[in-house]
CSV table of C-alpha atoms and ligand atoms in Angstrom, one decimal:
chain,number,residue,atom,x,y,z
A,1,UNK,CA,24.1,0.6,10.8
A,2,UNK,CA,22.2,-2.5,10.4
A,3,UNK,CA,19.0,-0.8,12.3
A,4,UNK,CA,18.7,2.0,10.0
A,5,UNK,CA,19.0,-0.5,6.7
A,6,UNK,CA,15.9,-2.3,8.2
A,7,UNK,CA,13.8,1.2,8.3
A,8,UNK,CA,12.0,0.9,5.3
A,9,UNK,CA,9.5,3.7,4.1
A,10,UNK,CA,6.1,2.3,2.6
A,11,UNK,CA,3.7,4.6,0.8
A,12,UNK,CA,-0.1,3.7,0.4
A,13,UNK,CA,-1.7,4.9,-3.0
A,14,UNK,CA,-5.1,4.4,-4.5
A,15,UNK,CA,-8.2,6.0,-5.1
A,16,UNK,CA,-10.1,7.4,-2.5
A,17,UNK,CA,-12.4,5.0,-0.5
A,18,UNK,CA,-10.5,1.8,-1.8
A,19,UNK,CA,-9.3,1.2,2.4
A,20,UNK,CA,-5.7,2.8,2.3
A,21,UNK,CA,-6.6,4.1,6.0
A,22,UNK,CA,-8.2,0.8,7.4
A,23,UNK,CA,-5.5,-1.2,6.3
A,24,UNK,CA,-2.5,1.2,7.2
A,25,UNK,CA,-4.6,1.0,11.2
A,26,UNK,CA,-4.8,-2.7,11.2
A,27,UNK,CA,-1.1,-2.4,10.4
A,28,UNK,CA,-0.7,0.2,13.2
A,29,UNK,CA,-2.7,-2.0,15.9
A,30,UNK,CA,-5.1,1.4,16.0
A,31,UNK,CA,-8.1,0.1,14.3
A,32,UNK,CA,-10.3,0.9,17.4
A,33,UNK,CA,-9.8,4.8,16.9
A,34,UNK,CA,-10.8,4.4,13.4
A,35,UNK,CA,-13.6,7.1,13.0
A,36,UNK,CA,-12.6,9.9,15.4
A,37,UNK,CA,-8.8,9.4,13.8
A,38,UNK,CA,-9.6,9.3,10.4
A,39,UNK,CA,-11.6,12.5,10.5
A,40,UNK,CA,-9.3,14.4,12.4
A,41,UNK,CA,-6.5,13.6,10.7
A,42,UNK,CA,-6.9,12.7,7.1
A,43,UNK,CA,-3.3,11.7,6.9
A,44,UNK,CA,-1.4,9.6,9.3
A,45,UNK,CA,2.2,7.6,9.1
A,46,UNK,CA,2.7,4.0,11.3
A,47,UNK,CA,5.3,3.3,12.7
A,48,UNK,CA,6.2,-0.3,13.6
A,49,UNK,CA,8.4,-3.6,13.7
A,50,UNK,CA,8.0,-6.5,12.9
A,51,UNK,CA,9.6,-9.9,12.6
A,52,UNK,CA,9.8,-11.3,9.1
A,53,UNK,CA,11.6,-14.3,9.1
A,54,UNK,CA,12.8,-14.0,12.2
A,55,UNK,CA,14.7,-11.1,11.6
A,56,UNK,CA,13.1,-7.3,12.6
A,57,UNK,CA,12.0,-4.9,10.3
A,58,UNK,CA,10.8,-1.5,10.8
A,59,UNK,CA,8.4,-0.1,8.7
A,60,UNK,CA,7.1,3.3,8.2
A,61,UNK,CA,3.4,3.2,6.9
A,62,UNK,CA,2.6,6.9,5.2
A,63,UNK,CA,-0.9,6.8,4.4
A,64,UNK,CA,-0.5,10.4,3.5
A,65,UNK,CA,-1.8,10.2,-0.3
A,66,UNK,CA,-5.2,11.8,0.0
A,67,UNK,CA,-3.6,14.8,2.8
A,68,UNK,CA,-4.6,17.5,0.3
A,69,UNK,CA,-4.6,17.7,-4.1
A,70,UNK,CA,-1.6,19.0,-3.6
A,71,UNK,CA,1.2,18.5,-6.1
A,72,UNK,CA,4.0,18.8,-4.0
A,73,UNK,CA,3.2,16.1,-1.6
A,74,UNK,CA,2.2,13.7,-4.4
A,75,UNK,CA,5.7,14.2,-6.1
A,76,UNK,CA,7.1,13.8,-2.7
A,77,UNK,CA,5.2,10.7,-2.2
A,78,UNK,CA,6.5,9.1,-5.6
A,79,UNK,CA,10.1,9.6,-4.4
A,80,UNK,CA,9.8,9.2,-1.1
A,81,UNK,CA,9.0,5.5,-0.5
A,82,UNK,CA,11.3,2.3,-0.5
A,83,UNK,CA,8.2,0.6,-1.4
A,84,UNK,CA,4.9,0.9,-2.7
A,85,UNK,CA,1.3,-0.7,-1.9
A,86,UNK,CA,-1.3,0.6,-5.0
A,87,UNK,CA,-4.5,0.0,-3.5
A,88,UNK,CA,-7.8,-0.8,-5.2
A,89,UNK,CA,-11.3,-1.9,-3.8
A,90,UNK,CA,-13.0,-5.4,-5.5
A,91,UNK,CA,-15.9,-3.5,-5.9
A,92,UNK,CA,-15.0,-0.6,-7.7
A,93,UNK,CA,-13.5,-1.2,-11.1
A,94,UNK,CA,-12.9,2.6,-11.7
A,95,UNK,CA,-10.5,2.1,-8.5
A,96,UNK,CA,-9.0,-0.8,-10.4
A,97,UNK,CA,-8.0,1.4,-13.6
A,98,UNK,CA,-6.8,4.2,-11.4
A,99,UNK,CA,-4.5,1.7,-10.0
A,100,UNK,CA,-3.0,1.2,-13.2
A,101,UNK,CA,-2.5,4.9,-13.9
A,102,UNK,CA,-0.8,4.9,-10.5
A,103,UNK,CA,2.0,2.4,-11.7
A,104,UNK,CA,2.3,4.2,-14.5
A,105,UNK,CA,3.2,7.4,-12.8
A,106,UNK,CA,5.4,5.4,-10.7
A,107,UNK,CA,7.2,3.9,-13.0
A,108,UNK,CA,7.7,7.4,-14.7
A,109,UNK,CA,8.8,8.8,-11.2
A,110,UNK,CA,11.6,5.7,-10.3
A,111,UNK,CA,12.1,5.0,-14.3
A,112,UNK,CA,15.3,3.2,-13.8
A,113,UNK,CA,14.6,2.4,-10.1
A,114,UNK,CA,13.8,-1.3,-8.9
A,115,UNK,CA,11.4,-0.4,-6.0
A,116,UNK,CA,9.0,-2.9,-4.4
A,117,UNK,CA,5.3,-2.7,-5.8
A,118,UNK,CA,2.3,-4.3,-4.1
A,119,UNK,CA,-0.8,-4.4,-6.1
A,120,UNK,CA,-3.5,-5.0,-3.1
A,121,UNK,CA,-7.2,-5.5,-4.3
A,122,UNK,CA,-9.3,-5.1,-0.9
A,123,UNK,CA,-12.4,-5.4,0.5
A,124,UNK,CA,-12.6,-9.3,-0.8
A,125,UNK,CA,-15.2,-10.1,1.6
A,126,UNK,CA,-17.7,-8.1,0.0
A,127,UNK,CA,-18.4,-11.3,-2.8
A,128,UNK,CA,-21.5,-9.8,-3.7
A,129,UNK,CA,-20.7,-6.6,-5.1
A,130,UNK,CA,-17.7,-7.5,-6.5
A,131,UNK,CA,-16.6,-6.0,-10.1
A,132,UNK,CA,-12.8,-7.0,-10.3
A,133,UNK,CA,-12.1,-10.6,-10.0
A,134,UNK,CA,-9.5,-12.5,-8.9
A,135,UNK,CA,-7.6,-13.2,-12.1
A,136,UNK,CA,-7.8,-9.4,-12.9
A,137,UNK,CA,-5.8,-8.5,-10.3
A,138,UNK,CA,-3.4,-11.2,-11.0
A,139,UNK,CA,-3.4,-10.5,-14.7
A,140,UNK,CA,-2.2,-6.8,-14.2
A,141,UNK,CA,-0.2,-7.4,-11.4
A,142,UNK,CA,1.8,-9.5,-13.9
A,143,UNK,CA,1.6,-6.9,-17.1
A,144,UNK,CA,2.6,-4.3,-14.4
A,145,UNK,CA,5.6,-6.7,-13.0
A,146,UNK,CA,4.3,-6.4,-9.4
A,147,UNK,CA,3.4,-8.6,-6.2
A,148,UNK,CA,-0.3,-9.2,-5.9
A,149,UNK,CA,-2.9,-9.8,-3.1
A,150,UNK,CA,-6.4,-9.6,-2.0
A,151,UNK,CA,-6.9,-8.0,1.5
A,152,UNK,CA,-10.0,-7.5,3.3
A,153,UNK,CA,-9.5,-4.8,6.2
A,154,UNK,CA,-13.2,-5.5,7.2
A,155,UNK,CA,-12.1,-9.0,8.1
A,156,UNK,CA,-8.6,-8.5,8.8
A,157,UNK,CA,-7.6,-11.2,6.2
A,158,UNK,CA,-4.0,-10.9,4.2
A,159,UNK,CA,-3.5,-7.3,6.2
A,160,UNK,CA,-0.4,-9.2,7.7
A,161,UNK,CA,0.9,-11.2,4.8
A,162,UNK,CA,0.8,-8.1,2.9
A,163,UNK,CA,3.3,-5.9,5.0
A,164,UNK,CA,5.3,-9.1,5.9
A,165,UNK,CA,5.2,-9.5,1.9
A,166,UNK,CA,6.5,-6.0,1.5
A,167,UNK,CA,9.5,-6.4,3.7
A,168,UNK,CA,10.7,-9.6,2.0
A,169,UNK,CA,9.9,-7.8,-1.3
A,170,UNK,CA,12.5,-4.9,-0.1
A,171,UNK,CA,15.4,-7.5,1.1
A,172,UNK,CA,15.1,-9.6,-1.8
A,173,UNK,CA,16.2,-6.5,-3.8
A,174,UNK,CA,18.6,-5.6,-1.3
A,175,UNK,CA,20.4,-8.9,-0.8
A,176,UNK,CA,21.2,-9.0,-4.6
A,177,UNK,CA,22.6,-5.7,-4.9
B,1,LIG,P1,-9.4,5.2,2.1
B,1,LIG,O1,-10.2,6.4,1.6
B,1,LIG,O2,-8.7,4.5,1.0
B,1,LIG,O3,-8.4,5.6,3.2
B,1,LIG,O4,-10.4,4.1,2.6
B,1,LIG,P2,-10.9,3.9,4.1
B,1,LIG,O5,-9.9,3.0,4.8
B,1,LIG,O6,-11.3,5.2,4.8
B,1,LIG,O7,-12.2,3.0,3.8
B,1,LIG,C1,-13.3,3.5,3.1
B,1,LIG,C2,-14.6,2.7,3.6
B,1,LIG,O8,-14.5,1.4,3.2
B,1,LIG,C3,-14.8,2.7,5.1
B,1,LIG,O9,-16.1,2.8,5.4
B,1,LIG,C4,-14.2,1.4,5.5
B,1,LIG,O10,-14.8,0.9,6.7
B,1,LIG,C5,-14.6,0.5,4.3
B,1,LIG,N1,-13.6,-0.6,4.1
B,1,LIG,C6,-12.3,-0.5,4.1
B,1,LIG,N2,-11.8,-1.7,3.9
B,1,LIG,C7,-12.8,-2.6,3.8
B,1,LIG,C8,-12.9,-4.0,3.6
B,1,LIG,O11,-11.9,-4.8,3.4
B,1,LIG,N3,-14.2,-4.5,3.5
B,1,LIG,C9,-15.3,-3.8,3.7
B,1,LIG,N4,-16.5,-4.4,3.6
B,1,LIG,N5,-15.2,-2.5,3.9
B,1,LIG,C10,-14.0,-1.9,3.9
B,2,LIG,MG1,-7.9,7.4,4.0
């Protein structure tokens, strides 16, 4: 049915630290549990609509990545997702590289698969201690034939753009199928 074709299963990767679980709770409109959630549950999935382009979308957020090392759940999590946001922080080049190695596997995982990738630098607002700059992001975001944005969860800036970017990523590939 039409409602199931809009439920659309989005996977947050990325290094440990980078914001995958602020970001997927600003999406979730639970950012107020933050501390007492996060630490009792290391892993949580969202569950929401939303209207992009004045049609609804449902998307399931997993934010599920960093549950446990365990291999299962990572290979499950590289199949799983109808699209994927690769999540690095400004301020941390090593989380920038490990983004890279995260397409990589990706692409290794979905080899002839067109899925949806969002390249998301966050924590923007933190100009000071920044070590990836703008054009970085862009620059492998191109090499890597991905969407790219800055986020900052802190300040709650692109958090929407990005998921509304994600569903029109996932219906642009639909609608030429
Ligand atoms: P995760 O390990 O990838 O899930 O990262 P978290 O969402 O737990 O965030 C790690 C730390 O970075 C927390 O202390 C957050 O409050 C902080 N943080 C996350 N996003 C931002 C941001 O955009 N700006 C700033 N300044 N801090 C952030
Ligand atoms: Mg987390």
């Amino acid at each position: 049915s039409d409602s199931e074709d809009q439920l659309f299963k989005v996977i947050l990767l990325g290094e440990h630290g980078v914001g995958k679980s602020s970001l997927a709770r600003i999406f979730g409109g639970v950012e107020d549990l933050q501390d007492v959630d996060c630490f009792i549950f290391p892993g949580n999935t969202y569950d929401r609509s939303i209207v992009v382009d004045g049609e609804e979308a449902s998307l399931l957020v997993f934010d599920i990545w960093e549950q446990d090392d365990n291999h299962w759940l990572h290979n499950q999590c590289m199949k799983m997702g109808d699209a994927y946001v690769i999540v690095y922080s400004v301020t941390d080049k090593a989380s920038f590289e490990k983004a890279s190695e995260l397409r990589i596997q990706l692409r290794r995982a979905r080899q002839s698969e067109d899925i949806p990738i969002i390249l998301v630098g966050n924590k923007s607002d933190l100009v000071r201690s920044r070590e990836v700059s703008v054009e970085e992001g862009r620059a492998c975001a191109v090499v890597f034939d991905c969407k790219f944005i800055e986020t900052s969860a802190a300040l709650h800036h692109n958090v929407k753009d990005l998921f509304e970017g994600i569903v029109r990523q996932i219906r642009l590939r639909k609608d030429s199928k």
